[in-house]
Amino acid sequence: MSGELEFYFDFLSPFAYLAHDRVCGLARGYGRKLTYIPIDMPAAKLAAGNTGPSNRDMPVKLRYLMTDVERWAKRVNLPVSFPASLDSHRMNAGTFYALDRGLGEEYVREGFNLGWGLGGDIGSDETLTRLAEIMGWPPAEFIEYAGASKALPDYVASTRQAVEKGVFGVPTVIIDAQMWWGNDRLDFVEEYLAGRGG
């Protein structure tokens, strides 16, 4: 099998952060091209009919979610610190700047680390400047590009593509028209790649 591994993500998701390294390993290990598809997750949820409040607006669920994220981070040996904000549109859009330069994996890893690893404000100029510096890019140029965010054609198209394929949350992996949602479904992804499941 040679179909690409599509990774749908939004930098606001801790579970996409927790999944990323393993997704990279699965793609490499099974010879699949890894395709990064950043999406506007709240828009995808609404398109799927999920009009409920966000986790941040439900204190009981948020407390559990924070504990769950910490447990998963320990399991996959990643640092975790909740970001100062979850305004992810510019960082999401910046993925296309990285992809144009053949640096998708590096960009996504560094972006997640600045947000979920170090607790930075993923929507701030300061964090985006730091990300550009790490990547070796002119910060002003990168921030101007990312500033288009919701209106950036590639970002609009990637969210539309996700909705059309039935993506309603992140992280989502699609391979050969098969879909798995959640960092806790990656064992099933590996079974599929190994030819042991569907």
Short mmCIF file of C-alpha atoms in Angstrom, two decimals:
data_model
loop_
_atom_site.label_atom_id
_atom_site.label_comp_id
_atom_site.label_asym_id
_atom_site.label_seq_id
_atom_site.Cartn_x
_atom_site.Cartn_y
_atom_site.Cartn_z
CA MET A 1 0.00 0.00 0.00
CA SER A 2 1.28 3.44 -0.82
CA GLY A 3 -1.51 5.85 0.12
CA GLU A 4 -0.46 8.92 2.03
CA LEU A 5 -1.10 9.39 5.72
CA GLU A 6 -3.17 12.56 6.17
CA PHE A 7 -2.77 14.20 9.57
CA TYR A 8 -5.54 16.68 10.40
CA PHE A 9 -4.64 18.91 13.32
CA ASP A 10 -5.14 22.26 15.02
CA PHE A 11 -2.49 23.73 17.31
CA LEU A 12 -5.17 24.36 19.94
CA SER A 13 -5.47 20.60 20.55
CA PRO A 14 -3.33 18.97 23.25
CA PHE A 15 -4.21 15.57 21.83
CA ALA A 16 -2.87 16.51 18.41
CA TYR A 17 0.34 17.56 20.18
CA LEU A 18 0.50 14.22 21.97
CA ALA A 19 -0.12 12.31 18.73
CA HIS A 20 2.32 14.11 16.45
CA ASP A 21 5.57 12.31 17.18
CA ARG A 22 3.97 8.88 16.90
CA VAL A 23 2.20 9.83 13.67
CA CYS A 24 5.58 10.85 12.24
CA GLY A 25 7.06 7.54 13.33
CA LEU A 26 4.22 5.55 11.80
CA ALA A 27 4.54 7.35 8.48
CA ARG A 28 8.29 6.73 8.38
CA GLY A 29 8.07 3.17 9.62
CA TYR A 30 5.50 2.11 7.05
CA GLY A 31 6.76 4.15 4.11
CA ARG A 32 3.78 6.49 3.90
CA LYS A 33 3.99 10.10 2.84
CA LEU A 34 2.87 12.27 5.77
CA THR A 35 0.56 15.08 4.66
CA TYR A 36 -0.09 17.89 7.12
CA ILE A 37 -3.59 19.37 7.01
CA PRO A 38 -4.14 22.17 9.55
CA ILE A 39 -7.80 22.96 10.10
CA ASP A 40 -10.04 25.32 12.01
CA MET A 41 -11.26 22.71 14.49
CA PRO A 42 -14.12 24.77 15.98
CA ALA A 43 -15.45 25.37 12.45
CA ALA A 44 -15.21 21.65 11.65
CA LYS A 45 -17.08 20.79 14.84
CA LEU A 46 -19.85 23.24 13.99
CA ALA A 47 -20.11 21.88 10.47
CA ALA A 48 -20.58 18.41 11.96
CA GLY A 49 -23.44 19.69 14.12
CA ASN A 50 -21.51 19.91 17.37
CA THR A 51 -22.88 23.17 18.75
CA GLY A 52 -22.17 22.46 22.41
CA PRO A 53 -19.90 24.58 24.59
CA SER A 54 -16.15 24.19 24.36
CA ASN A 55 -14.31 22.20 26.99
CA ARG A 56 -13.00 25.49 28.41
CA ASP A 57 -16.58 26.46 29.25
CA MET A 58 -17.27 23.27 31.23
CA PRO A 59 -15.14 23.37 34.43
CA VAL A 60 -15.84 19.76 35.42
CA LYS A 61 -14.85 18.43 32.00
CA LEU A 62 -11.88 20.78 31.77
CA ARG A 63 -10.47 19.53 35.08
CA TYR A 64 -10.68 15.96 33.84
CA LEU A 65 -9.24 16.87 30.44
CA MET A 66 -6.21 18.50 32.08
CA THR A 67 -5.59 15.37 34.14
CA ASP A 68 -6.01 13.18 31.07
CA VAL A 69 -3.55 15.27 29.06
CA GLU A 70 -0.99 15.02 31.86
CA ARG A 71 -1.40 11.24 31.99
CA TRP A 72 -0.92 10.92 28.23
CA ALA A 73 2.07 13.27 28.27
CA LYS A 74 3.73 11.08 30.87
CA ARG A 75 3.01 7.98 28.79
CA VAL A 76 4.54 9.41 25.61
CA ASN A 77 7.34 11.18 27.50
CA LEU A 78 6.50 14.72 26.45
CA PRO A 79 6.47 17.87 28.59
CA VAL A 80 3.07 19.53 28.89
CA SER A 81 2.07 22.99 30.00
CA PHE A 82 -1.25 24.50 28.97
CA PRO A 83 -0.80 27.45 26.59
CA ALA A 84 -1.54 30.98 27.73
CA SER A 85 -4.16 31.17 24.96
CA LEU A 86 -5.63 28.88 22.31
CA ASP A 87 -6.01 31.37 19.45
CA SER A 88 -4.40 29.04 16.94
CA HIS A 89 -5.45 30.47 13.57
CA ARG A 90 -2.20 32.23 12.71
CA MET A 91 -0.01 29.32 13.78
CA ASN A 92 -2.27 26.95 11.83
CA ALA A 93 -2.05 29.13 8.72
CA GLY A 94 1.71 29.38 9.12
CA THR A 95 1.92 25.65 8.43
CA PHE A 96 1.52 26.41 4.73
CA TYR A 97 4.49 28.77 4.88
CA ALA A 98 6.48 25.84 6.28
CA LEU A 99 5.12 23.35 3.75
CA ASP A 100 6.14 25.65 0.91
CA ARG A 101 9.69 25.35 2.25
CA GLY A 102 9.61 21.59 2.82
CA LEU A 103 9.65 22.01 6.59
CA GLY A 104 6.23 20.79 7.68
CA GLU A 105 7.35 18.27 10.28
CA GLU A 106 9.85 20.60 11.89
CA TYR A 107 7.38 23.49 12.00
CA VAL A 108 4.56 21.46 13.51
CA ARG A 109 6.86 19.96 16.14
CA GLU A 110 8.29 23.36 17.14
CA GLY A 111 4.86 25.01 17.15
CA PHE A 112 3.41 22.34 19.40
CA ASN A 113 6.44 22.54 21.67
CA LEU A 114 6.16 26.31 22.07
CA GLY A 115 2.46 26.01 22.89
CA TRP A 116 1.85 22.73 24.69
CA GLY A 117 5.40 21.89 25.69
CA LEU A 118 6.35 25.29 27.10
CA GLY A 119 2.94 26.90 27.70
CA GLY A 120 3.42 29.83 25.33
CA ASP A 121 0.66 32.01 23.93
CA ILE A 122 0.17 30.40 20.53
CA GLY A 123 -1.72 33.43 19.24
CA SER A 124 0.84 36.07 20.19
CA ASP A 125 3.34 37.92 18.03
CA GLU A 126 5.98 36.98 20.58
CA THR A 127 5.44 33.24 20.11
CA LEU A 128 5.16 33.51 16.34
CA THR A 129 8.36 35.55 16.26
CA ARG A 130 10.12 32.91 18.33
CA LEU A 131 8.81 30.17 16.04
CA ALA A 132 10.07 32.02 12.96
CA GLU A 133 13.48 32.48 14.59
CA ILE A 134 13.72 28.78 15.42
CA MET A 135 12.86 27.96 11.82
CA GLY A 136 15.38 30.49 10.47
CA TRP A 137 12.77 32.71 8.81
CA PRO A 138 12.34 36.51 8.79
CA PRO A 139 9.81 37.01 11.62
CA ALA A 140 8.07 40.01 10.05
CA GLU A 141 7.52 38.16 6.76
CA PHE A 142 6.23 35.07 8.53
CA ILE A 143 3.86 37.04 10.79
CA GLU A 144 2.51 38.96 7.81
CA TYR A 145 1.84 35.69 5.98
CA ALA A 146 0.19 34.06 8.99
CA GLY A 147 -1.85 37.20 9.61
CA ALA A 148 -4.15 36.26 6.73
CA SER A 149 -5.15 33.18 8.79
CA LYS A 150 -8.90 32.68 8.34
CA ALA A 151 -8.84 34.26 4.87
CA LEU A 152 -5.74 32.37 3.65
CA PRO A 153 -6.99 30.27 0.69
CA ASP A 154 -4.99 27.18 1.66
CA TYR A 155 -6.32 27.27 5.24
CA VAL A 156 -9.90 27.79 4.09
CA ALA A 157 -9.51 24.92 1.62
CA SER A 158 -7.98 22.56 4.18
CA THR A 159 -10.86 23.08 6.59
CA ARG A 160 -13.38 22.60 3.79
CA GLN A 161 -11.60 19.41 2.70
CA ALA A 162 -11.68 18.13 6.27
CA VAL A 163 -15.41 18.76 6.59
CA GLU A 164 -16.08 17.07 3.25
CA LYS A 165 -14.18 13.99 4.43
CA GLY A 166 -16.15 13.83 7.67
CA VAL A 167 -13.47 15.17 10.01
CA PHE A 168 -15.14 16.52 13.15
CA GLY A 169 -12.21 16.77 15.57
CA VAL A 170 -8.46 16.47 15.86
CA PRO A 171 -6.17 14.70 15.70
CA THR A 172 -7.61 12.74 12.81
CA VAL A 173 -5.67 10.39 10.57
CA ILE A 174 -6.96 9.32 7.17
CA ILE A 175 -5.28 6.62 5.09
CA ASP A 176 -6.79 5.00 2.00
CA ALA A 177 -10.21 6.54 2.84
CA GLN A 178 -10.09 5.00 6.34
CA MET A 179 -10.39 7.44 9.26
CA TRP A 180 -9.29 7.37 12.89
CA TRP A 181 -9.95 10.15 15.39
CA GLY A 182 -7.96 10.71 18.57
CA ASN A 183 -4.46 10.12 19.84
CA ASP A 184 -5.79 7.00 21.55
CA ARG A 185 -6.64 5.41 18.19
CA LEU A 186 -3.08 5.25 16.90
CA ASP A 187 -2.76 1.57 17.79
CA PHE A 188 -5.55 0.94 15.27
CA VAL A 189 -3.70 3.07 12.73
CA GLU A 190 -0.60 0.96 13.22
CA GLU A 191 -2.59 -2.27 12.89
CA TYR A 192 -3.99 -1.02 9.61
CA LEU A 193 -0.57 -0.01 8.31
CA ALA A 194 0.79 -3.41 9.28
CA GLY A 195 -2.04 -5.09 7.38
CA ARG A 196 -3.74 -6.42 10.49
CA GLY A 197 -6.91 -4.35 10.59
CA GLY A 198 -9.21 -1.83 8.93
#
